[in-house]
Coordinates of C-alpha atoms in Angstrom, one line a residue:
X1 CA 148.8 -92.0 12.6
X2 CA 149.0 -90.9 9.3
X3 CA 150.9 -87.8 10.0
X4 CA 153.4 -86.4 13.2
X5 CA 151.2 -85.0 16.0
X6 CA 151.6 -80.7 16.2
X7 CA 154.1 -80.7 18.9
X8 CA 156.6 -83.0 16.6
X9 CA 155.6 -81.2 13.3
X10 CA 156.0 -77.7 14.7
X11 CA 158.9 -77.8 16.4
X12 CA 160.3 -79.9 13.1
X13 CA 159.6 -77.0 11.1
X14 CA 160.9 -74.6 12.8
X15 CA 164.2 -76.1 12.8
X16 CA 164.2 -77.3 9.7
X17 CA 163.7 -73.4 8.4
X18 CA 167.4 -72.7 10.0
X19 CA 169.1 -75.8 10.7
X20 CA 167.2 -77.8 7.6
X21 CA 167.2 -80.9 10.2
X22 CA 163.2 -81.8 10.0
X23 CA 163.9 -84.9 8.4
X24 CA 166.1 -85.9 11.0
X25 CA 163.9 -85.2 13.7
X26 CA 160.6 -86.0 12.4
X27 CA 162.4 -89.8 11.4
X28 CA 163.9 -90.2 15.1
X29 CA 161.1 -88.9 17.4
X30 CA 158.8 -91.5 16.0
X31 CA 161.9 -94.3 16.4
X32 CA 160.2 -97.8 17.7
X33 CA 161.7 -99.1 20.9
X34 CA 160.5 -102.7 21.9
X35 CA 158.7 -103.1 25.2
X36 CA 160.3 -105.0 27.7
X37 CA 161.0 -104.9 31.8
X38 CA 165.0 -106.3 31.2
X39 CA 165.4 -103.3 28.3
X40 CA 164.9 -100.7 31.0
X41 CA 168.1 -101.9 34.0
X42 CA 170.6 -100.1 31.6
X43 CA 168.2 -97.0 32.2
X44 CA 168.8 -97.5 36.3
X45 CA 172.7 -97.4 35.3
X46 CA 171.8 -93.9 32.7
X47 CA 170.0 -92.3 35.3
X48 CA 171.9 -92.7 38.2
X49 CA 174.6 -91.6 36.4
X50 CA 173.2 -88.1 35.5
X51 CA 171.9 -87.8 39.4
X52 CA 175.8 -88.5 40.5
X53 CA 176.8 -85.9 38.0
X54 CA 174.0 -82.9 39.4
X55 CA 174.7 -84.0 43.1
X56 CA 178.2 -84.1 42.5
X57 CA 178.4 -80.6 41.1
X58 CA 177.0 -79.9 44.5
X59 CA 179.3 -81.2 46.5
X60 CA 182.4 -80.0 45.0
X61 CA 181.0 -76.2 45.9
X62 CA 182.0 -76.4 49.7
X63 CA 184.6 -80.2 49.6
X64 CA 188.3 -79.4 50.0
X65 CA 191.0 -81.9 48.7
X66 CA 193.2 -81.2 50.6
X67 CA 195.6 -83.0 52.9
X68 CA 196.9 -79.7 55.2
X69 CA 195.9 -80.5 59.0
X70 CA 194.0 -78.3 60.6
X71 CA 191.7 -78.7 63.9
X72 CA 188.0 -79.2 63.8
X73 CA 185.7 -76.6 65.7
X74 CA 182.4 -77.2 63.8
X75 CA 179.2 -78.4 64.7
X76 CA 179.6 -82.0 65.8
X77 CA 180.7 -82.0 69.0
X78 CA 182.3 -85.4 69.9
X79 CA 185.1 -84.3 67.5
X80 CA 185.6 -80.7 68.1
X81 CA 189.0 -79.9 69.0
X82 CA 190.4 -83.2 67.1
X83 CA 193.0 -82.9 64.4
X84 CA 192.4 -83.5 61.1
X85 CA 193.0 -83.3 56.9
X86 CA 191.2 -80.6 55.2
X87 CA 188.8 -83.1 53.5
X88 CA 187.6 -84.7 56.5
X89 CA 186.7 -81.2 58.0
X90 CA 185.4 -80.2 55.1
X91 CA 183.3 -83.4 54.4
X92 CA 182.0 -83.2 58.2
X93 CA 181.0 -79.4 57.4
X94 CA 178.8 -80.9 54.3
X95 CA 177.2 -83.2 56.6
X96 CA 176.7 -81.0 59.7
X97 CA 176.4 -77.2 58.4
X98 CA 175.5 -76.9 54.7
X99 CA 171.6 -77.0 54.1
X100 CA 170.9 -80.0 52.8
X101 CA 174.8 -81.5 52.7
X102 CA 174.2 -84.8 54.4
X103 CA 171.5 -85.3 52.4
X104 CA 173.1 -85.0 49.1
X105 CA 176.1 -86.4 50.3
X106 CA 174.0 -89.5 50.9
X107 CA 171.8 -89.4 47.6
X108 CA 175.3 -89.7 45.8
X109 CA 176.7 -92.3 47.6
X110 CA 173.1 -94.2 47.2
X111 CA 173.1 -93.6 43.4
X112 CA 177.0 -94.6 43.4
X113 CA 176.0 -97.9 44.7
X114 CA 173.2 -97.9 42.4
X115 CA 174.9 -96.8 39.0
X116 CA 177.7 -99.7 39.6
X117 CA 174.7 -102.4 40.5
X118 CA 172.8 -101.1 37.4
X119 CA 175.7 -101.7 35.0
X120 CA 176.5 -104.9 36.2
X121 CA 172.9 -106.1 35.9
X122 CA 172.1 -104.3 32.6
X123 CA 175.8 -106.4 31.5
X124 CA 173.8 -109.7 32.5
X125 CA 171.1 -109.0 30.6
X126 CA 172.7 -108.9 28.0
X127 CA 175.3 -111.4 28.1
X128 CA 172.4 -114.0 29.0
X129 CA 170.6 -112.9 26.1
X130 CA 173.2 -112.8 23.7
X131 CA 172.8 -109.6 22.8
X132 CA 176.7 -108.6 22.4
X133 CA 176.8 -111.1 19.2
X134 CA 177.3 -109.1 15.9
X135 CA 176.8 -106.1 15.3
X136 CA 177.2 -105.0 18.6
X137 CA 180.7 -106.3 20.0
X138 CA 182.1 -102.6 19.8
X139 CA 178.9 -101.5 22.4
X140 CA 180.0 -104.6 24.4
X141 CA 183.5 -103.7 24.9
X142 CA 182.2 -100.2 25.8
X143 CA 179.7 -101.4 28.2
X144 CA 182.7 -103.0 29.9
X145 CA 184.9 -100.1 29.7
X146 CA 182.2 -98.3 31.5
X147 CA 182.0 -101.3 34.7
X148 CA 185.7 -101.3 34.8
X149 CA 186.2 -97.1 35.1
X150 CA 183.4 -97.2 37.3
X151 CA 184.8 -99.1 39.9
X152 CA 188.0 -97.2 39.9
X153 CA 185.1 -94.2 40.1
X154 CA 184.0 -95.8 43.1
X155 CA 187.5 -96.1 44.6
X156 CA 188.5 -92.8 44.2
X157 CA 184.4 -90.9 45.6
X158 CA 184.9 -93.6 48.3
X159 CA 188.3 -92.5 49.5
X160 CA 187.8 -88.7 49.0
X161 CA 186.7 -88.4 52.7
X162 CA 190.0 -89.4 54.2
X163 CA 188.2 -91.0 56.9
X164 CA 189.0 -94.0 59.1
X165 CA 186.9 -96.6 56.8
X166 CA 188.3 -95.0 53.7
X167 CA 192.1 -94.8 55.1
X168 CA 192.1 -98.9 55.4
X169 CA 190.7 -99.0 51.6
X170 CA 193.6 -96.7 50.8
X171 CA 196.1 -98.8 52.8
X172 CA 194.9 -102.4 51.0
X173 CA 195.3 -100.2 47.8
X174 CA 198.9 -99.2 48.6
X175 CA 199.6 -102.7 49.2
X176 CA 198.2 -104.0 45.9
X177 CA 200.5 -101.5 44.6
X178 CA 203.6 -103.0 46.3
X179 CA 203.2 -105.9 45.7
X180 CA 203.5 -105.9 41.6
X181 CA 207.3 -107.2 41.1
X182 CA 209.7 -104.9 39.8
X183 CA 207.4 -101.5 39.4
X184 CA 205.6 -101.7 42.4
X185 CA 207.0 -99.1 44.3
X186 CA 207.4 -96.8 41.5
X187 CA 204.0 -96.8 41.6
X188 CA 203.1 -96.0 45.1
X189 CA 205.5 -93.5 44.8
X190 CA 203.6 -91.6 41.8
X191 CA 200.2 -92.0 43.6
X192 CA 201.1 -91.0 46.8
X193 CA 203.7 -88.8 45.8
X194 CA 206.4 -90.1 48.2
X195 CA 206.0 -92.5 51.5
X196 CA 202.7 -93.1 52.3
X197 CA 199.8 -91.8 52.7
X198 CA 201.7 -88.7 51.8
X199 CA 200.0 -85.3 51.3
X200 CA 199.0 -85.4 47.3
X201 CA 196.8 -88.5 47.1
X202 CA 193.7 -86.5 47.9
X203 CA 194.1 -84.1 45.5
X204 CA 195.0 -86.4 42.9
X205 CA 191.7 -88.6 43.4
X206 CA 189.9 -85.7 43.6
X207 CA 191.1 -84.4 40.2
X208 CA 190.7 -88.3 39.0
X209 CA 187.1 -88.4 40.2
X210 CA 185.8 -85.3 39.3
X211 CA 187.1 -84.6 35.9
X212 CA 189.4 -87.2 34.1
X213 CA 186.8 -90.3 34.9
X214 CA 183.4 -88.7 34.9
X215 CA 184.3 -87.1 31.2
X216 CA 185.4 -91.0 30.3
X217 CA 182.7 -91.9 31.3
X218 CA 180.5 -89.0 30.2
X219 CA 182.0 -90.1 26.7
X220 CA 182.2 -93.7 26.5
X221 CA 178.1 -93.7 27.6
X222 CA 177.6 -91.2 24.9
X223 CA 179.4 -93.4 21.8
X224 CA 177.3 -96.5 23.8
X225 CA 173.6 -94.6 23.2
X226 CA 174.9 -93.7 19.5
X227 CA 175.9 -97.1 18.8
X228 CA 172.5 -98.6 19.9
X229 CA 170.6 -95.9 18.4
X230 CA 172.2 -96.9 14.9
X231 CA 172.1 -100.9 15.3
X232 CA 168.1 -100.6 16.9
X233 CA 167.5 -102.4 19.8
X234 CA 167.4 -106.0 20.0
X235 CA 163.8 -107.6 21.5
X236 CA 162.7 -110.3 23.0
X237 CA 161.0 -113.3 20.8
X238 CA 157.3 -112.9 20.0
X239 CA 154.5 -112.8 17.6
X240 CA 155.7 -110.7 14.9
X241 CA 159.2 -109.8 15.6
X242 CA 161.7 -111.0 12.8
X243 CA 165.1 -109.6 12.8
X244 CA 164.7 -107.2 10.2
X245 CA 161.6 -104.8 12.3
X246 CA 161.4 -103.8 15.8
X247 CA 158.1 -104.0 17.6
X248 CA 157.2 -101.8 19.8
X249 CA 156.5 -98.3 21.1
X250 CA 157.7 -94.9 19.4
X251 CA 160.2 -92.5 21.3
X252 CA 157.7 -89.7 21.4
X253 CA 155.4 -89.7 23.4
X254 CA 155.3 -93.2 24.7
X255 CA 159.2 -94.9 25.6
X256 CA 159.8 -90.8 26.3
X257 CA 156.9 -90.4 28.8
X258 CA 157.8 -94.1 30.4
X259 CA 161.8 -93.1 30.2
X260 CA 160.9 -89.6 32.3
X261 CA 158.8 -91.5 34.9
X262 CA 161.5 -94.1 35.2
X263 CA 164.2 -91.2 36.1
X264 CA 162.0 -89.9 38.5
X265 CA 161.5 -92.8 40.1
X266 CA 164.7 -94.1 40.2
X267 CA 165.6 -90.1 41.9
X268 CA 162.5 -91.1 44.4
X269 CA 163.8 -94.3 45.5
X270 CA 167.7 -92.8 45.8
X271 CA 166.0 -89.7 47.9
X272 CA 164.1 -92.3 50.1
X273 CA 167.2 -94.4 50.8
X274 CA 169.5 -91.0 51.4
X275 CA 166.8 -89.7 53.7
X276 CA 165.5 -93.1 55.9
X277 CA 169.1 -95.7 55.2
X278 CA 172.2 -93.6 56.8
X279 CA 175.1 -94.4 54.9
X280 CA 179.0 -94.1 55.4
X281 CA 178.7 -92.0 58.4
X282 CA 182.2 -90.6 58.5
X283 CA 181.6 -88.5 61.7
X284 CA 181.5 -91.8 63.2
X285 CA 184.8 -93.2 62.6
X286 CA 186.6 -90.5 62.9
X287 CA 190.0 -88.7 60.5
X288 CA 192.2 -91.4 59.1
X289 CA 195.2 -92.0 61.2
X290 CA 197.9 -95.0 59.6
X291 CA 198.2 -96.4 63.3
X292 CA 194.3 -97.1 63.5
X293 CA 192.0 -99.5 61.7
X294 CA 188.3 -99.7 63.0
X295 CA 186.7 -103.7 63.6
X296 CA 184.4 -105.1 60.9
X297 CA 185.2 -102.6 58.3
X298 CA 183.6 -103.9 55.0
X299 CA 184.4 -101.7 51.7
X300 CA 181.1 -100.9 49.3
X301 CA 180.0 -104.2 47.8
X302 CA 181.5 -103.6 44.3
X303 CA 184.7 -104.3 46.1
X304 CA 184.1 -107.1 48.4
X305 CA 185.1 -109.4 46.0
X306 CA 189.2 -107.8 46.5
X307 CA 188.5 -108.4 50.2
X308 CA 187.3 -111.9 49.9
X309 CA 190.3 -112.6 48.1
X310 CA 192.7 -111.2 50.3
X311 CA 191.3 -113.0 53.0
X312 CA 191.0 -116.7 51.2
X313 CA 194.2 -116.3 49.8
X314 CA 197.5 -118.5 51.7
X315 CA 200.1 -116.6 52.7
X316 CA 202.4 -117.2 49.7
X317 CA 205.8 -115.4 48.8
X318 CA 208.5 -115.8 46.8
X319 CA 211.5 -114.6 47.6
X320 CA 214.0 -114.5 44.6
X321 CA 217.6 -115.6 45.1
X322 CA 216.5 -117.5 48.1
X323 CA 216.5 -114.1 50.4
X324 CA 213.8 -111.3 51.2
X325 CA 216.2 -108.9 50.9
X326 CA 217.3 -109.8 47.5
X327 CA 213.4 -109.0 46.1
X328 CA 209.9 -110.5 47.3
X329 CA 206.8 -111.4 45.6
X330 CA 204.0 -111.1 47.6
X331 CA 201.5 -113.7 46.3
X332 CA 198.6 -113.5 49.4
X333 CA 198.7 -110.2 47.6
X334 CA 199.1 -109.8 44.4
X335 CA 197.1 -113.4 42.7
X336 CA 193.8 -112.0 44.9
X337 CA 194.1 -108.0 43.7
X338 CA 194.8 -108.8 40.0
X339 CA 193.6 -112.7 39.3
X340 CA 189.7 -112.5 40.1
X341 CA 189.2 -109.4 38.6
X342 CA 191.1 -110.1 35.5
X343 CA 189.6 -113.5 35.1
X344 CA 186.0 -111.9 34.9
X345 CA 187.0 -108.9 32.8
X346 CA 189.3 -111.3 30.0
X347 CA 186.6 -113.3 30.0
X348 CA 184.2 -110.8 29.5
X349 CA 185.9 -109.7 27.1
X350 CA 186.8 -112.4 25.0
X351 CA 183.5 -114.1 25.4
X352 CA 181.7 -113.0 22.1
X353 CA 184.9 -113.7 19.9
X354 CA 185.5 -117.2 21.5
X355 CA 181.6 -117.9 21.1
X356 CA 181.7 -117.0 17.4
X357 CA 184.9 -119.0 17.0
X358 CA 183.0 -122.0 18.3
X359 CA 179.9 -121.9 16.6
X360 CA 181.3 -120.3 13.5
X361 CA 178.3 -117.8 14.1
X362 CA 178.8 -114.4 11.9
X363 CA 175.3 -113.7 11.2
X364 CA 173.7 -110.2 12.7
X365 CA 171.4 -111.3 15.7
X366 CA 168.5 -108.4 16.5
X367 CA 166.5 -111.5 18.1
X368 CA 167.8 -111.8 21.7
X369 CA 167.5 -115.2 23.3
X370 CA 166.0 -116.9 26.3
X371 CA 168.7 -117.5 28.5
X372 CA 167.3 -121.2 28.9
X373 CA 167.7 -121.6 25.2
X374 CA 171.5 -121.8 25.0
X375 CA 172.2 -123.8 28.5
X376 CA 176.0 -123.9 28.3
X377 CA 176.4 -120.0 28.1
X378 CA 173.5 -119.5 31.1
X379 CA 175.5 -121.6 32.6
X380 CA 178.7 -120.0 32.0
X381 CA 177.6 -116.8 33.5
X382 CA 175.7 -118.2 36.5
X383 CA 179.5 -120.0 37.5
X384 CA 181.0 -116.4 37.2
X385 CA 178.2 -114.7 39.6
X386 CA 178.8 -117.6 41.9
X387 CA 182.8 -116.9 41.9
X388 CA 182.0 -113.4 42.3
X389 CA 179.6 -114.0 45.3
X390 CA 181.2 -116.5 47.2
X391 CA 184.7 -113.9 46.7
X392 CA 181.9 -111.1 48.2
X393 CA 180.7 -113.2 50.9
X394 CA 183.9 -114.3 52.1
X395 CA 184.8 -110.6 52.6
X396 CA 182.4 -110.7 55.5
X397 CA 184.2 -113.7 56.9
X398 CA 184.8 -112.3 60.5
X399 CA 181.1 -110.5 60.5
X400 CA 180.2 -114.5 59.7
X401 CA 182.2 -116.0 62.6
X402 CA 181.6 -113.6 65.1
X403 CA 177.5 -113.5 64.7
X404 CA 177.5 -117.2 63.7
X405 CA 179.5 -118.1 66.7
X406 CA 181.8 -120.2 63.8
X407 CA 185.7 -120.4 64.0
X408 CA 187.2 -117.7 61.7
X409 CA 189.7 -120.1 60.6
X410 CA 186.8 -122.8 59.6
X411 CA 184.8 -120.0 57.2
X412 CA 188.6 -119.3 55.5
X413 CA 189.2 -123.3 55.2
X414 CA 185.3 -123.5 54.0
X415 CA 185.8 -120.8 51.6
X416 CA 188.7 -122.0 49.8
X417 CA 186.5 -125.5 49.1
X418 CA 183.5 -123.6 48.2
X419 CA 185.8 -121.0 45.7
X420 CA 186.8 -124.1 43.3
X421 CA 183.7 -126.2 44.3
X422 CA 180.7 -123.8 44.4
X423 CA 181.2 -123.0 40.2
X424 CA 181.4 -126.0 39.1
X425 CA 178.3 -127.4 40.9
X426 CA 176.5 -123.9 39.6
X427 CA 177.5 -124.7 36.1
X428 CA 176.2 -128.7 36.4
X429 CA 172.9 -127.5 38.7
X430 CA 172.1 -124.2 35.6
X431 CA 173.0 -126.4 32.8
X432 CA 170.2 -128.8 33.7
X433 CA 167.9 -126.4 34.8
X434 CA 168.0 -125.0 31.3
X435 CA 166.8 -128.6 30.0
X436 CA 164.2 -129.0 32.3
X437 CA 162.6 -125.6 31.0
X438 CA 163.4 -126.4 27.5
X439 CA 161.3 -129.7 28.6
X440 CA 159.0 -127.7 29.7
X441 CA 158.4 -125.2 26.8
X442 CA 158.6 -128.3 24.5
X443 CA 155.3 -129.7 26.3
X444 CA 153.7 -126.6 26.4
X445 CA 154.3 -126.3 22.3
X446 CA 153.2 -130.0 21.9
X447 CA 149.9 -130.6 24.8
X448 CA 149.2 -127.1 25.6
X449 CA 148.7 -125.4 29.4
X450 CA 147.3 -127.0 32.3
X451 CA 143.7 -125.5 32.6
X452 CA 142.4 -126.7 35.9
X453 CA 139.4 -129.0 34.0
X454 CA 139.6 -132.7 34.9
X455 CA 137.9 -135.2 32.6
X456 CA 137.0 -138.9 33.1
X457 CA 137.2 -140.7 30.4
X458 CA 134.9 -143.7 29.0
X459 CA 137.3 -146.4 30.1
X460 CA 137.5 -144.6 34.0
X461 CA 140.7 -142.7 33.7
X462 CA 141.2 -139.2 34.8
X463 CA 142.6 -136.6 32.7
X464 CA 143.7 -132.5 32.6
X465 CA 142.3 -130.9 29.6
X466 CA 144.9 -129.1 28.1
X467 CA 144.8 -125.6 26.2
X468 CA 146.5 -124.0 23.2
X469 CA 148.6 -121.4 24.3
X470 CA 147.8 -117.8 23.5
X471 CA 149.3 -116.6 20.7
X472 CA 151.6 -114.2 22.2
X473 CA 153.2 -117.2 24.7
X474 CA 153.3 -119.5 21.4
X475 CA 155.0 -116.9 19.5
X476 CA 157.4 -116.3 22.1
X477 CA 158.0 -120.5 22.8
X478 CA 158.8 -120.6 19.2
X479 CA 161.3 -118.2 18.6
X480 CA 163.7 -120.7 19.8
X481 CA 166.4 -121.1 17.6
X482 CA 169.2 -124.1 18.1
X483 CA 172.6 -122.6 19.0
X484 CA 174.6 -122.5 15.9
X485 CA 177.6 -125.1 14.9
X486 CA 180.2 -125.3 13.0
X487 CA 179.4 -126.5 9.7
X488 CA 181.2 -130.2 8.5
X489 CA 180.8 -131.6 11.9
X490 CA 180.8 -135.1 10.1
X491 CA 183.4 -136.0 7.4
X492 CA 182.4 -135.9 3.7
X493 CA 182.3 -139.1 1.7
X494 CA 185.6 -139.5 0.3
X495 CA 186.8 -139.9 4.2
X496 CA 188.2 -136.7 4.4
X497 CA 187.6 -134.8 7.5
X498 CA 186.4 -131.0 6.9
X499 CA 189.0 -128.1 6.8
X500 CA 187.6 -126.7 10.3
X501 CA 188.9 -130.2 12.2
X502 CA 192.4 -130.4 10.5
X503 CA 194.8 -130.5 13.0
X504 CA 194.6 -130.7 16.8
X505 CA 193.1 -127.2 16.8
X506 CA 190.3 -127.7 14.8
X507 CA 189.8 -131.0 16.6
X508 CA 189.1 -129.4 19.1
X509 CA 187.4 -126.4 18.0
X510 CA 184.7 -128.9 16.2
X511 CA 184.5 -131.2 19.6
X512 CA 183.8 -127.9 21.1
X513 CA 181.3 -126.7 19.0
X514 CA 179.1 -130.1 19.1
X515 CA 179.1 -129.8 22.8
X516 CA 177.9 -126.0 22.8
X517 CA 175.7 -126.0 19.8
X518 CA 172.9 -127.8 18.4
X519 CA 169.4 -128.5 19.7
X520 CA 169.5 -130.0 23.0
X521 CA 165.3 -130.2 23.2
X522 CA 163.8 -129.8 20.2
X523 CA 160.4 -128.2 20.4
X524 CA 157.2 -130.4 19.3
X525 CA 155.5 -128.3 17.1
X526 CA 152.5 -130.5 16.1
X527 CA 149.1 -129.9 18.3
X528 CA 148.2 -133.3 19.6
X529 CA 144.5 -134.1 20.6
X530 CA 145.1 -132.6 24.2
X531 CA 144.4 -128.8 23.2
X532 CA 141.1 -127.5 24.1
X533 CA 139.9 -124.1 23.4
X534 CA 140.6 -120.9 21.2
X535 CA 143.9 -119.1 21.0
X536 CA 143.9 -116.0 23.4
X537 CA 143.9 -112.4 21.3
X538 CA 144.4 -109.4 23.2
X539 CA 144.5 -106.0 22.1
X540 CA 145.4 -104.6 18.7
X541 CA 149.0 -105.0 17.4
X542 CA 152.1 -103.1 18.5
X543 CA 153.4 -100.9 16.3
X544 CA 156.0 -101.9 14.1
X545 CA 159.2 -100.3 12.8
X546 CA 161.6 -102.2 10.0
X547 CA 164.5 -100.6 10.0

């Protein structure tokens, strides 16, 4: 298309007549965005943000924060006559006597669950892919900004209720609180404004998760969109992508028609769940009371993991000057609330610039990679989802015992083997997973696919004819790159060893980056006599943008 369509161009004009912006326009509608399924999880995370924001706007119309008590004579029987906080009566009125309440009250808990999962897969993506390396360490940083604040986002929605599950997350809050030496009850003391639960903690999470987070939030996603708009999108290896172009589809009308079907399917399938998958029925456990905790009460999964913990952990204390009195440190408390959860965000964090110290990589990477193609990092992040899940199962350790007629104590004792054990096996198993498919891309590049035809030869033996691969799949095989290494990993001629391994530092620096980087399986490149048949073509080429 030689020229923008109409309904670009007019539209351009017009502005560009008062605002002089139809360069701008016309240059960004027709932006290329590459086609592919892992590209479009950060869109789950996007657009389940915008339906918390509309359904939450909702909701705030008839929810009082308060923390007054007052005695319930609405529409659900079983609890008229009970006393209560203004937000639980309030919250039961939503469900029971505004049109429609329950069920937006139970799209936005849905899309809650689903904007937290969509970040933390969207993350995945693209730490498995590489796709924080330069230039885009600031949008990394943001993207973990965003999972942190959300789960504090989560806390707060989740507790706004005052009801009996909420109460005990409020309670293990108030106790992580305590338990940080020296400050600890300072800070209970500000949140709850006096002994607990208080009467301000309510309105204080409700001005937290209405206003100070969601405009964070709001914020930080806006800078993340900017950013990638600027640096382009990376893409996936293939048959004409270099780093310098993007191949793909332009905004309007294609990734724009795709990107509106994909928000209103991702409203569709948080509609379905609120209507047909009750969740958090708070009529059902009844107003928060201190004295009362209900049995098998699990938090939303996002915080599981602080449950596990809490659960694995001994019952360690310190008790300074050899008496309680004299000051305790509460560590079945506070290594499980801060030590899992700081481990995976520092490390998140510091991944990228501990990567680029190792490899000495500073190049700009716009090419994403296969996660199989750089084992030791796959691996890396399959050990922290299997920390993270085992921490998340063993949060359901009495659910476990009690359906699987095991002895609570043995799926504690289990858990604290399989805490330590469980990673490390996941890091041996992933890293020689990755090798096997390296293997297997290597023999695809060097004796083609299997095709089903078996040959006998002259001599009596039996043999698979073997075909090229397409040109698309050998494209995409041979973007492999090797992971990058330090340079001078041998010493020079005179004997002297290079200035990156002077000292015991850069010892170990270099031994490190030998053992990350490098080829592990090199790819055979040369066709042997196996292949059998043309390359496959398919369609005309993708539109290309170089940027």
């Amino acid at each position: 298309m030689s020229t923008p369509p109409r309904f670009i161009s007019g539209p351009s004009r017009y502005l560009d007549d008062r605002l002089g912006a139809a360069g701008f326009f016309k240059r960004n509608l027709r932006k290329i965005f590459p086609d592919h399924w892992t590209f479009l999880l950060g869109e789950i995370a996007l657009y389940s943000f915008i339906i918390l924001l509309l359904t939450g706007t909702f909701l705030t119309f008839w929810f009082e924060p308060g923390m007054g008590h007052v005695v319930y004579d609405g529409s659900y029987a079983p609890l008229q006559g009970v006393e209560m906080s203004d937000a639980y009566a309030s919250a039961l009125r939503i469900s029971f006597d505004v049109r429609g309440g329950l069920l937006i009250r139970q799209i936005h808990h849905w899309a809650a669950l689903l904007f937290t999962a969509g970040l933390v897969v969207h993350m995945l993506r693209i730490f498995f892919t590489g796709a924080y390396r330069r230039p885009r360490e600031i949008n990394w940083l943001i993207g973990i900004a965003l999972f942190a604040l959300s789960l504090f986002e989560g806390l707060t929605g989740y507790s706004l209720p005052d009801d009996l599950l909420s109460g005990a997350g409020l309670r293990i809050t108030q106790g992580v609180l305590l338990s940080i030496p020296l400050i600890g009850t300072y800070l209970s003391f500000f949140l709850f404004g006096g002994e607990y639960p208080g009467e301000d903690v309510i309105p204080r999470f409700f001005t937290l998760h209405i206003l100070l987070i969601p405009g964070i939030l709001l914020a930080l996603i806006t800078a993340h969109l900017v950013l990638m708009w600027v640096q382009k999108h990376t893409q996936m290896p293939g048959k004409g992508r270099t780093e310098k172009n993007v191949v793909g589809a332009p905004l309007l009308p294609a990734f724009m028609a795709k990107s509106g079907a994909y928000l209103m399917f991702t409203a569709a399938v948080t509609a379905g769940l609120a209507t047909f998958a009750q969740i958090n029925p708070i009529w059902l456990f009844g107003p928060y009371t201190p004295a009362d905790i209900s049995a098998g009460s699990q938090p939303d999964w996002y915080m599981g993991f602080l449950e596990g913990s809490l659960r694995l952990m001994p019952s360690w204390e310190i008790n300074l000057f050899g008496t309680a009195h004299a000051g305790t440190v509460p560590l079945s408390v506070l290594i499980p609330a801060l030590l899992p959860l700081g481990l995976i965000i520092t490390g998140l964090v510091l991944f990228p610039f501990l990567e680029q110290w190792v490899t000495g990589d500073r190049r700009e990477h716009h090419i994403a990679d296969r996660p199989r193609n750089n084992p030791h990092r796959t691996a890396i992040g399959i050990t922290a989802i299997t920390f993270y899940g085992l921490l998340w199962l063993m949060g359901a350790n009495d659910l476990i015992a009690a359906n699987f007629h095991i002895s609570l104590n043995w799926t504690t004792y289990i858990g604290r083997v399989l805490i330590f054990l469980g990673p490390a096996l996941a890091y041996l198993i992933t890293y020689r997973m990755c090798l096997g498919l390296q293997r297997s891309d290597a023999a695809t590049i060097g004796h083609g696919v299997e095709s089903g035809v078996i040959k006998r030869l002259p001599h009596g033996e039996f043999v698979e004819i073997h075909a090229a691969p397409s040109e698309d799949i050998e494209a995409h095989l041979e973007g492999k790159t090797p992971v990058p290494m330090l340079p001078g990993s041998t010493q020079d001629g005179a004997g002297v060893p290079p200035k990156t391994a002077r000292g015991p530092l850069g010892r170990l620096r270099l031994r490190m980056s030998r053992a990350y980087g490098g080829e592990k399986i090199p790819l055979d490149g040369e066709h042997d006599g196996h292949h059998d048949g043309e390359h496959a073509r398919s369609g005309p080429p993708a539109k290309t943008s170089h940027e």
